[in-house]
Amino acid sequence: MVSIETLKCFEPIASLPEPRLRELAGLCQLETLGKDSDPFAVWGKGQAVYLVRGELMLTFPDGSAKVLVGGAERSRYPLARRGEVFTRAKSLTEVELLRVDDDVLDVIATWDQIAASEGAERKAKKAEEPSALANWTMMSGMFSVSSLKYGAFSQLPPAHIDELLRRFERIEVKKNDVVIREGAEGDFYFVIENGRCKVERMVGGVSMLLAELKSGDAFGEEALVSEVKRNATVTMKSDGSLLKLSKGDFVELLREPLLRRVDQDEARAKIAAGAQWIDVRYPSEYQYDRLPGAINIPLSEIRNAFGALDKAKEYVLYCQSERRSAAAAFLLAQRGYRAYVLAGGLWGEARRK
C-alpha cells in the first residue's frame, strides 16, 4: 500500500485531510518500470499519473524534450496535465509511478472544499457551533470514498451537496438514550458521527437484536422512504454524537434525487442483460408469487446483505407497492450498490394486465 507520506508529495492530493489520505492509499497503484520503458503504453484513461522516483523524458510535437525527475517541483503534479501534449515518453532510469483514478480525486476534492467553505462561512458569522459535517472526513461507511464515488451521494447534484452539509444538525447523545422508538412516526434521518447503537424489534413480545451500528452508519431512512411508522427501536450503546436531517430535507435532498425507479419494460430489459431481481417481502409472500429468478432478501434483513452482494451487478428490487423495495433500494444505494426500484411494484404489474 502507498504510504501517507508519499501521497503528501503530490498535488492536489496533499491538500486532502489525513483521514481521506489513509483511505485513498488503498485505492492507488504503485508500479515500477525499467529503463527505456514507455509508462503510457499501458496508461488507462481517467487516471492521474505521478512520477515518484527516477527520470523520465517527454518528447513534444515540436521536437522539443523535457526531463522530469522524481521529487522535483514539476513532479508534484500529474504527468500529461491539462493542455500538455507529448508524443512520446521514455524512462531514462528505473522509474516508480503512482496512478490514481481522476474521478476519485475530483469527488473527494468536491466534498472537502464544500465542507471547508461552509465551515469558513460559519466562522465568519461567528457561529457558536461548527458545521454539522465539518468532521465528515472522519466517518467511514456512508461517507467513504467508495460511497461518494459509486454510492448514493455520487448521484447528488452539486447544489444538493452544499445544502446537505448545511442542513444536517449535530446532537449529543448518551449511553442508553433511545433515538428512535418502534411504532413512532418517522421524523428524522440520522448518521452516527461517533459512538455505537443497537437496533431492536419486538417479535412475539420479545426484543430481538437486529443490528449494531457504528460511526459512519446511517439509520431512520426506512420510515422516511416508505412513509410508514418506525419498525425498530434504536438505542445508544455508548455516548456519542449524531447528525440528523429532517424528514422534509431528507425527501428533498436525498430520497427523490437518489431513488432510481424503472417501469416493467425497463426492469425486464435489465434482467435480460444480467441484472438480478430481489424480492424484499416476507418469505411467505415470496413463496406465493415471486418473479422468475428472483432471490428473497426481506427488508428487515437487507443490511445483512451488505458485502455479500456484487457491486458490479445491477439489482431490481420489488414488493407489492414499492414502499418496502424503495426503502431497501435506498439502503443498498448508500453502500454503493446499483439498486433500482420496480415502479408500482407487483400491484403496478397487475394493473397493467
mmCIF file of C-alpha atoms in Angstrom:
data_model
loop_
_atom_site.group_PDB
_atom_site.id
_atom_site.type_symbol
_atom_site.label_atom_id
_atom_site.label_comp_id
_atom_site.label_asym_id
_atom_site.label_seq_id
_atom_site.Cartn_x
_atom_site.Cartn_y
_atom_site.Cartn_z
ATOM 1 C CA MET A 1 0.000 0.000 0.000
ATOM 2 C CA VAL A 2 1.129 3.557 -0.727
ATOM 3 C CA SER A 3 2.287 5.442 2.362
ATOM 4 C CA ILE A 4 0.599 8.617 3.576
ATOM 5 C CA GLU A 5 3.926 10.449 3.362
ATOM 6 C CA THR A 6 4.250 9.510 -0.315
ATOM 7 C CA LEU A 7 0.772 10.844 -1.078
ATOM 8 C CA LYS A 8 1.608 14.126 0.642
ATOM 9 C CA CYS A 9 4.270 14.729 -2.008
ATOM 10 C CA PHE A 10 1.693 15.248 -4.764
ATOM 11 C CA GLU A 11 -0.940 17.822 -5.686
ATOM 12 C CA PRO A 12 -3.852 18.161 -5.247
ATOM 13 C CA ILE A 13 -3.655 15.035 -3.082
ATOM 14 C CA ALA A 14 -1.554 16.798 -0.429
ATOM 15 C CA SER A 15 -4.433 19.225 0.197
ATOM 16 C CA LEU A 16 -6.724 16.436 1.419
ATOM 17 C CA PRO A 17 -7.212 15.743 5.156
ATOM 18 C CA GLU A 18 -5.278 12.811 6.567
ATOM 19 C CA PRO A 19 -8.299 10.523 7.114
ATOM 20 C CA ARG A 20 -9.006 10.754 3.387
ATOM 21 C CA LEU A 21 -5.344 10.138 2.569
ATOM 22 C CA ARG A 22 -5.439 6.904 4.560
ATOM 23 C CA GLU A 23 -8.455 5.731 2.601
ATOM 24 C CA LEU A 24 -7.051 6.910 -0.725
ATOM 25 C CA ALA A 25 -3.821 4.998 -0.085
ATOM 26 C CA GLY A 26 -5.681 1.739 -0.599
ATOM 27 C CA LEU A 27 -7.058 2.910 -3.949
ATOM 28 C CA CYS A 28 -3.772 3.989 -5.532
ATOM 29 C CA GLN A 29 -1.438 1.845 -7.605
ATOM 30 C CA LEU A 30 2.346 1.903 -7.388
ATOM 31 C CA GLU A 31 4.324 0.376 -10.222
ATOM 32 C CA THR A 32 7.995 0.135 -11.114
ATOM 33 C CA LEU A 33 9.215 0.178 -14.734
ATOM 34 C CA GLY A 34 12.691 -0.490 -16.034
ATOM 35 C CA LYS A 35 14.937 1.778 -18.084
ATOM 36 C CA ASP A 36 13.772 2.585 -21.660
ATOM 37 C CA SER A 37 10.139 1.800 -20.867
ATOM 38 C CA ASP A 38 7.117 3.800 -22.028
ATOM 39 C CA PRO A 39 4.921 4.288 -18.933
ATOM 40 C CA PHE A 40 1.994 5.431 -21.042
ATOM 41 C CA ALA A 41 1.857 2.302 -23.161
ATOM 42 C CA VAL A 42 -0.497 0.874 -20.515
ATOM 43 C CA TRP A 43 -1.863 4.185 -19.251
ATOM 44 C CA GLY A 44 -5.548 3.840 -18.511
ATOM 45 C CA LYS A 45 -7.825 6.726 -19.420
ATOM 46 C CA GLY A 46 -9.162 8.672 -16.483
ATOM 47 C CA GLN A 47 -6.020 8.199 -14.402
ATOM 48 C CA ALA A 48 -3.724 10.761 -12.842
ATOM 49 C CA VAL A 49 -0.136 9.512 -13.088
ATOM 50 C CA TYR A 50 2.674 10.853 -10.862
ATOM 51 C CA LEU A 51 6.427 10.276 -11.071
ATOM 52 C CA VAL A 52 7.555 9.078 -7.625
ATOM 53 C CA ARG A 53 11.238 8.450 -8.395
ATOM 54 C CA GLY A 54 13.576 8.125 -11.356
ATOM 55 C CA GLU A 55 13.992 10.150 -14.547
ATOM 56 C CA LEU A 56 11.514 10.353 -17.395
ATOM 57 C CA MET A 57 11.912 12.118 -20.762
ATOM 58 C CA LEU A 58 8.867 13.573 -22.515
ATOM 59 C CA THR A 59 9.059 14.444 -26.237
ATOM 60 C CA PHE A 60 6.629 17.040 -27.628
ATOM 61 C CA PRO A 61 5.147 17.520 -31.143
ATOM 62 C CA ASP A 62 7.592 20.322 -31.999
ATOM 63 C CA GLY A 63 10.542 18.005 -31.350
ATOM 64 C CA SER A 64 11.484 19.531 -28.018
ATOM 65 C CA ALA A 65 12.013 17.332 -24.981
ATOM 66 C CA LYS A 66 11.819 17.693 -21.210
ATOM 67 C CA VAL A 67 13.321 15.519 -18.488
ATOM 68 C CA LEU A 68 11.295 15.072 -15.312
ATOM 69 C CA VAL A 69 12.949 13.947 -12.096
ATOM 70 C CA GLY A 70 11.081 12.300 -9.254
ATOM 71 C CA GLY A 71 10.993 14.564 -6.218
ATOM 72 C CA ALA A 72 11.364 17.778 -8.244
ATOM 73 C CA GLU A 73 8.730 20.523 -8.087
ATOM 74 C CA ARG A 74 7.224 19.682 -11.513
ATOM 75 C CA SER A 75 6.825 16.052 -10.447
ATOM 76 C CA ARG A 76 4.457 17.087 -7.679
ATOM 77 C CA TYR A 77 1.801 17.397 -10.401
ATOM 78 C CA PRO A 78 0.352 14.714 -12.705
ATOM 79 C CA LEU A 79 2.093 13.830 -15.935
ATOM 80 C CA ALA A 80 0.166 14.894 -19.023
ATOM 81 C CA ARG A 81 -1.534 17.672 -17.100
ATOM 82 C CA ARG A 82 -4.271 19.598 -18.874
ATOM 83 C CA GLY A 83 -3.048 21.293 -22.048
ATOM 84 C CA GLU A 84 0.272 19.417 -22.104
ATOM 85 C CA VAL A 85 0.514 17.093 -25.109
ATOM 86 C CA PHE A 86 3.552 14.930 -25.755
ATOM 87 C CA THR A 87 4.207 12.336 -28.428
ATOM 88 C CA ARG A 88 6.491 10.009 -26.522
ATOM 89 C CA ALA A 89 7.620 9.151 -23.007
ATOM 90 C CA LYS A 90 10.728 7.187 -22.154
ATOM 91 C CA SER A 91 12.227 6.255 -18.803
ATOM 92 C CA LEU A 92 15.919 7.197 -18.613
ATOM 93 C CA THR A 93 16.320 5.178 -15.418
ATOM 94 C CA GLU A 94 14.170 2.765 -13.487
ATOM 95 C CA VAL A 95 11.064 4.725 -12.501
ATOM 96 C CA GLU A 96 8.311 4.358 -9.947
ATOM 97 C CA LEU A 97 4.856 5.691 -10.823
ATOM 98 C CA LEU A 98 1.743 6.366 -8.788
ATOM 99 C CA ARG A 99 -1.640 6.001 -10.503
ATOM 100 C CA VAL A 100 -4.976 7.146 -9.108
ATOM 101 C CA ASP A 101 -8.473 7.442 -10.571
ATOM 102 C CA ASP A 102 -9.233 11.036 -11.671
ATOM 103 C CA ASP A 103 -12.879 10.764 -10.624
ATOM 104 C CA VAL A 104 -11.956 9.621 -7.125
ATOM 105 C CA LEU A 105 -9.777 12.694 -6.651
ATOM 106 C CA ASP A 106 -12.423 15.007 -8.034
ATOM 107 C CA VAL A 107 -15.215 13.599 -5.842
ATOM 108 C CA ILE A 108 -13.134 13.858 -2.665
ATOM 109 C CA ALA A 109 -11.952 17.371 -3.532
ATOM 110 C CA THR A 110 -15.541 18.498 -4.176
ATOM 111 C CA TRP A 111 -16.838 17.304 -0.820
ATOM 112 C CA ASP A 112 -13.796 18.535 1.069
ATOM 113 C CA GLN A 113 -13.888 22.026 -0.421
ATOM 114 C CA ILE A 114 -17.634 22.440 0.061
ATOM 115 C CA ALA A 115 -17.316 21.335 3.683
ATOM 116 C CA ALA A 116 -14.367 23.699 4.188
ATOM 117 C CA SER A 117 -16.139 26.670 2.622
ATOM 118 C CA GLU A 118 -19.275 26.058 4.679
ATOM 119 C CA GLY A 119 -17.149 25.897 7.821
ATOM 120 C CA ALA A 120 -15.376 29.130 6.879
ATOM 121 C CA GLU A 121 -18.713 30.852 6.315
ATOM 122 C CA ARG A 122 -19.925 29.839 9.751
ATOM 123 C CA LYS A 123 -16.663 31.031 11.283
ATOM 124 C CA ALA A 124 -17.026 34.390 9.559
ATOM 125 C CA LYS A 125 -20.511 34.696 11.004
ATOM 126 C CA LYS A 126 -19.097 33.689 14.405
ATOM 127 C CA ALA A 127 -21.441 30.730 14.634
ATOM 128 C CA GLU A 128 -21.169 29.036 18.001
ATOM 129 C CA GLU A 129 -21.492 25.502 16.641
ATOM 130 C CA PRO A 130 -19.240 24.089 13.907
ATOM 131 C CA SER A 131 -20.757 22.817 10.679
ATOM 132 C CA ALA A 132 -22.505 19.513 11.198
ATOM 133 C CA LEU A 133 -20.322 17.840 8.607
ATOM 134 C CA ALA A 134 -17.071 19.643 9.395
ATOM 135 C CA ASN A 135 -15.875 16.239 10.550
ATOM 136 C CA TRP A 136 -17.372 14.269 7.658
ATOM 137 C CA THR A 137 -13.944 13.014 6.597
ATOM 138 C CA MET A 138 -13.626 11.082 9.866
ATOM 139 C CA MET A 139 -16.618 8.889 9.117
ATOM 140 C CA SER A 140 -16.475 5.523 7.398
ATOM 141 C CA GLY A 141 -19.280 3.680 5.650
ATOM 142 C CA MET A 142 -21.702 6.262 4.385
ATOM 143 C CA PHE A 143 -19.057 8.908 3.630
ATOM 144 C CA SER A 144 -16.321 6.531 2.474
ATOM 145 C CA VAL A 145 -14.549 7.240 -0.817
ATOM 146 C CA SER A 146 -16.339 4.251 -2.330
ATOM 147 C CA SER A 147 -19.759 5.569 -1.309
ATOM 148 C CA LEU A 148 -19.004 9.095 -2.506
ATOM 149 C CA LYS A 149 -17.887 7.822 -5.909
ATOM 150 C CA TYR A 150 -20.178 4.854 -6.511
ATOM 151 C CA GLY A 151 -22.926 5.076 -3.914
ATOM 152 C CA ALA A 152 -25.906 7.239 -3.162
ATOM 153 C CA PHE A 153 -24.012 10.512 -2.818
ATOM 154 C CA SER A 154 -22.354 10.086 -6.217
ATOM 155 C CA GLN A 155 -25.781 10.756 -7.749
ATOM 156 C CA LEU A 156 -26.385 14.023 -5.898
ATOM 157 C CA PRO A 157 -26.437 17.263 -7.912
ATOM 158 C CA PRO A 158 -23.584 19.515 -6.695
ATOM 159 C CA ALA A 159 -26.035 22.083 -5.332
ATOM 160 C CA HIS A 160 -27.602 19.388 -3.147
ATOM 161 C CA ILE A 161 -24.229 18.543 -1.616
ATOM 162 C CA ASP A 162 -23.879 22.093 -0.317
ATOM 163 C CA GLU A 163 -27.411 22.117 1.057
ATOM 164 C CA LEU A 164 -26.930 18.705 2.640
ATOM 165 C CA LEU A 165 -23.890 19.938 4.528
ATOM 166 C CA ARG A 166 -25.810 22.975 5.728
ATOM 167 C CA ARG A 167 -28.952 21.228 6.895
ATOM 168 C CA PHE A 168 -27.547 18.405 8.992
ATOM 169 C CA GLU A 169 -27.764 19.168 12.718
ATOM 170 C CA ARG A 170 -25.417 17.661 15.291
ATOM 171 C CA ILE A 171 -26.823 16.343 18.571
ATOM 172 C CA GLU A 172 -25.004 14.847 21.542
ATOM 173 C CA VAL A 173 -26.343 11.572 22.935
ATOM 174 C CA LYS A 174 -25.661 9.441 25.993
ATOM 175 C CA LYS A 175 -25.421 5.700 26.520
ATOM 176 C CA ASN A 176 -28.916 4.106 26.713
ATOM 177 C CA ASP A 177 -30.611 7.093 25.047
ATOM 178 C CA VAL A 178 -33.441 5.901 22.773
ATOM 179 C CA VAL A 179 -33.027 7.740 19.467
ATOM 180 C CA ILE A 180 -35.859 6.028 17.579
ATOM 181 C CA ARG A 181 -38.747 4.090 19.103
ATOM 182 C CA GLU A 182 -40.620 1.337 17.270
ATOM 183 C CA GLY A 183 -44.106 2.436 16.265
ATOM 184 C CA ALA A 184 -43.346 6.165 16.307
ATOM 185 C CA GLU A 185 -43.736 8.457 13.323
ATOM 186 C CA GLY A 186 -40.645 8.975 11.184
ATOM 187 C CA ASP A 187 -39.301 12.498 11.590
ATOM 188 C CA PHE A 188 -35.511 12.430 11.126
ATOM 189 C CA TYR A 189 -32.749 10.640 9.253
ATOM 190 C CA PHE A 190 -29.607 10.006 11.315
ATOM 191 C CA VAL A 191 -25.902 9.462 10.676
ATOM 192 C CA ILE A 192 -23.628 8.317 13.517
ATOM 193 C CA GLU A 193 -20.702 10.717 13.750
ATOM 194 C CA ASN A 194 -19.208 8.809 16.656
ATOM 195 C CA GLY A 195 -20.461 6.192 19.061
ATOM 196 C CA ARG A 196 -22.373 2.904 18.700
ATOM 197 C CA CYS A 197 -26.074 1.982 18.509
ATOM 198 C CA LYS A 198 -28.150 -1.182 18.651
ATOM 199 C CA VAL A 199 -31.250 -1.825 16.547
ATOM 200 C CA GLU A 200 -34.001 -3.943 18.116
ATOM 201 C CA ARG A 201 -37.517 -5.046 17.176
ATOM 202 C CA MET A 202 -40.295 -6.625 19.226
ATOM 203 C CA VAL A 203 -41.103 -10.126 17.936
ATOM 204 C CA GLY A 204 -43.760 -12.098 19.821
ATOM 205 C CA GLY A 205 -43.361 -9.853 22.830
ATOM 206 C CA VAL A 206 -39.567 -10.373 22.910
ATOM 207 C CA SER A 207 -36.991 -7.739 21.937
ATOM 208 C CA MET A 208 -34.771 -9.116 19.143
ATOM 209 C CA LEU A 209 -31.395 -7.585 18.273
ATOM 210 C CA LEU A 210 -31.310 -6.853 14.536
ATOM 211 C CA ALA A 211 -28.036 -4.982 14.110
ATOM 212 C CA GLU A 212 -25.302 -2.954 15.737
ATOM 213 C CA LEU A 213 -24.265 0.313 14.122
ATOM 214 C CA LYS A 214 -21.034 2.300 14.327
ATOM 215 C CA SER A 215 -19.534 5.609 13.237
ATOM 216 C CA GLY A 216 -20.475 6.432 9.648
ATOM 217 C CA ASP A 217 -23.573 4.233 9.610
ATOM 218 C CA ALA A 218 -26.984 5.762 8.915
ATOM 219 C CA PHE A 219 -30.425 4.830 10.173
ATOM 220 C CA GLY A 220 -34.005 6.057 10.184
ATOM 221 C CA GLU A 221 -34.416 6.132 6.416
ATOM 222 C CA GLU A 222 -36.835 3.208 6.136
ATOM 223 C CA ALA A 223 -39.797 5.062 7.652
ATOM 224 C CA LEU A 224 -38.993 8.197 5.651
ATOM 225 C CA VAL A 225 -38.653 6.397 2.320
ATOM 226 C CA SER A 226 -41.665 4.111 2.841
ATOM 227 C CA GLU A 227 -43.719 6.755 4.694
ATOM 228 C CA VAL A 228 -44.662 4.296 7.422
ATOM 229 C CA LYS A 229 -44.067 4.217 11.170
ATOM 230 C CA ARG A 230 -40.742 3.225 12.708
ATOM 231 C CA ASN A 231 -40.258 -0.546 12.528
ATOM 232 C CA ALA A 232 -37.469 -0.808 15.117
ATOM 233 C CA THR A 233 -36.018 0.847 18.196
ATOM 234 C CA VAL A 234 -32.511 2.336 18.049
ATOM 235 C CA THR A 235 -30.694 2.796 21.360
ATOM 236 C CA MET A 236 -27.219 4.194 22.039
ATOM 237 C CA LYS A 237 -24.710 1.630 23.280
ATOM 238 C CA SER A 238 -22.253 4.387 24.156
ATOM 239 C CA ASP A 239 -22.009 8.140 24.451
ATOM 240 C CA GLY A 240 -21.655 9.790 21.082
ATOM 241 C CA SER A 241 -22.896 12.357 18.588
ATOM 242 C CA LEU A 242 -25.355 12.059 15.755
ATOM 243 C CA LEU A 243 -26.103 14.116 12.667
ATOM 244 C CA LYS A 244 -29.803 14.423 11.938
ATOM 245 C CA LEU A 245 -31.692 15.570 8.877
ATOM 246 C CA SER A 246 -35.390 16.470 8.998
ATOM 247 C CA LYS A 247 -37.915 14.459 7.023
ATOM 248 C CA GLY A 248 -38.575 17.357 4.650
ATOM 249 C CA ASP A 249 -34.889 17.890 3.940
ATOM 250 C CA PHE A 250 -34.341 14.145 3.559
ATOM 251 C CA VAL A 251 -37.095 13.846 0.953
ATOM 252 C CA GLU A 252 -35.911 16.933 -0.933
ATOM 253 C CA LEU A 253 -32.165 16.322 -0.906
ATOM 254 C CA LEU A 254 -31.755 12.560 -0.682
ATOM 255 C CA ARG A 255 -34.812 10.411 -1.283
ATOM 256 C CA GLU A 256 -36.117 11.849 -4.521
ATOM 257 C CA PRO A 257 -32.751 12.527 -6.225
ATOM 258 C CA LEU A 258 -31.372 9.108 -5.305
ATOM 259 C CA LEU A 259 -34.208 6.635 -5.750
ATOM 260 C CA ARG A 260 -33.984 5.194 -9.233
ATOM 261 C CA ARG A 261 -37.274 3.780 -10.461
ATOM 262 C CA VAL A 262 -37.741 1.638 -13.570
ATOM 263 C CA ASP A 263 -41.000 0.566 -15.204
ATOM 264 C CA GLN A 264 -41.838 -3.026 -16.113
ATOM 265 C CA ASP A 265 -40.258 -2.879 -19.557
ATOM 266 C CA GLU A 266 -37.052 -1.259 -18.308
ATOM 267 C CA ALA A 267 -36.829 -3.740 -15.446
ATOM 268 C CA ARG A 268 -37.208 -6.767 -17.702
ATOM 269 C CA ALA A 269 -34.604 -5.360 -20.088
ATOM 270 C CA LYS A 270 -32.175 -5.033 -17.186
ATOM 271 C CA ILE A 271 -32.898 -8.599 -16.061
ATOM 272 C CA ALA A 272 -32.322 -9.867 -19.599
ATOM 273 C CA ALA A 273 -28.986 -8.030 -19.598
ATOM 274 C CA GLY A 274 -27.848 -9.745 -16.391
ATOM 275 C CA ALA A 275 -29.461 -7.828 -13.533
ATOM 276 C CA GLN A 276 -30.949 -9.690 -10.567
ATOM 277 C CA TRP A 277 -34.483 -9.485 -9.149
ATOM 278 C CA ILE A 278 -34.595 -9.065 -5.364
ATOM 279 C CA ASP A 279 -37.912 -9.689 -3.622
ATOM 280 C CA VAL A 280 -37.871 -7.763 -0.324
ATOM 281 C CA ARG A 281 -41.170 -9.137 1.023
ATOM 282 C CA TYR A 282 -41.684 -11.747 3.727
ATOM 283 C CA PRO A 283 -40.620 -15.283 2.756
ATOM 284 C CA SER A 284 -44.276 -16.373 2.759
ATOM 285 C CA GLU A 285 -45.119 -13.709 0.155
ATOM 286 C CA TYR A 286 -42.042 -14.601 -1.879
ATOM 287 C CA GLN A 287 -43.009 -18.287 -1.962
ATOM 288 C CA TYR A 288 -46.521 -17.430 -3.123
ATOM 289 C CA ASP A 289 -45.920 -15.238 -6.183
ATOM 290 C CA ARG A 290 -42.248 -14.444 -6.692
ATOM 291 C CA LEU A 291 -40.983 -13.345 -10.072
ATOM 292 C CA PRO A 292 -38.958 -15.920 -12.060
ATOM 293 C CA GLY A 293 -35.310 -15.940 -10.997
ATOM 294 C CA ALA A 294 -35.843 -13.653 -8.001
ATOM 295 C CA ILE A 295 -33.967 -14.087 -4.737
ATOM 296 C CA ASN A 296 -35.546 -13.222 -1.405
ATOM 297 C CA ILE A 297 -33.896 -10.719 0.937
ATOM 298 C CA PRO A 298 -36.607 -9.338 3.248
ATOM 299 C CA LEU A 299 -36.365 -5.638 4.029
ATOM 300 C CA SER A 300 -35.625 -6.462 7.673
ATOM 301 C CA GLU A 301 -32.540 -8.418 6.577
ATOM 302 C CA ILE A 302 -31.238 -6.145 3.823
ATOM 303 C CA ARG A 303 -28.408 -4.799 5.990
ATOM 304 C CA ASN A 304 -27.106 -8.348 6.320
ATOM 305 C CA ALA A 305 -26.617 -8.402 2.543
ATOM 306 C CA PHE A 306 -24.011 -5.628 2.681
ATOM 307 C CA GLY A 307 -20.787 -7.216 1.500
ATOM 308 C CA ALA A 308 -22.497 -10.314 0.100
ATOM 309 C CA LEU A 309 -23.981 -8.715 -3.000
ATOM 310 C CA ASP A 310 -21.860 -7.846 -6.034
ATOM 311 C CA LYS A 311 -21.355 -4.093 -6.538
ATOM 312 C CA ALA A 312 -20.617 -4.684 -10.214
ATOM 313 C CA LYS A 313 -24.084 -6.156 -10.729
ATOM 314 C CA GLU A 314 -27.411 -4.354 -11.099
ATOM 315 C CA TYR A 315 -30.351 -5.230 -8.845
ATOM 316 C CA VAL A 316 -34.046 -4.548 -9.384
ATOM 317 C CA LEU A 317 -35.991 -4.634 -6.122
ATOM 318 C CA TYR A 318 -39.711 -5.173 -5.804
ATOM 319 C CA CYS A 319 -42.514 -5.679 -3.290
ATOM 320 C CA GLN A 320 -46.284 -5.274 -3.531
ATOM 321 C CA SER A 321 -46.432 -1.492 -3.872
ATOM 322 C CA GLU A 322 -42.787 -0.247 -3.964
ATOM 323 C CA ARG A 323 -42.768 1.051 -0.375
ATOM 324 C CA ARG A 324 -40.588 -1.715 1.034
ATOM 325 C CA SER A 325 -38.481 -2.003 -2.114
ATOM 326 C CA ALA A 326 -37.823 1.763 -2.093
ATOM 327 C CA ALA A 327 -36.549 1.566 1.486
ATOM 328 C CA ALA A 328 -34.347 -1.432 0.662
ATOM 329 C CA ALA A 329 -33.007 0.196 -2.514
ATOM 330 C CA PHE A 330 -32.072 3.334 -0.589
ATOM 331 C CA LEU A 331 -30.203 1.253 1.995
ATOM 332 C CA LEU A 332 -28.275 -0.531 -0.757
ATOM 333 C CA ALA A 333 -27.586 2.698 -2.654
ATOM 334 C CA GLN A 334 -25.998 4.200 0.460
ATOM 335 C CA ARG A 335 -23.472 1.369 0.354
ATOM 336 C CA GLY A 336 -22.622 1.774 -3.306
ATOM 337 C CA TYR A 337 -24.889 -0.872 -4.840
ATOM 338 C CA ARG A 338 -26.594 -0.310 -8.198
ATOM 339 C CA ALA A 339 -30.142 -0.719 -6.975
ATOM 340 C CA TYR A 340 -33.368 0.080 -8.842
ATOM 341 C CA VAL A 341 -36.992 0.071 -7.699
ATOM 342 C CA LEU A 342 -39.732 -1.577 -9.754
ATOM 343 C CA ALA A 343 -42.147 1.347 -10.101
ATOM 344 C CA GLY A 344 -45.556 0.462 -8.710
ATOM 345 C CA GLY A 345 -44.349 -2.934 -7.508
ATOM 346 C CA LEU A 346 -46.313 -6.094 -8.275
ATOM 347 C CA TRP A 347 -49.554 -4.158 -7.927
ATOM 348 C CA GLY A 348 -48.432 -1.981 -10.798
ATOM 349 C CA GLU A 349 -47.775 -5.047 -12.926
ATOM 350 C CA ALA A 350 -51.194 -6.496 -12.083
ATOM 351 C CA ARG A 351 -52.928 -3.268 -13.082
ATOM 352 C CA ARG A 352 -51.258 -3.403 -16.494
ATOM 353 C CA LYS A 353 -52.761 -6.783 -17.265
#
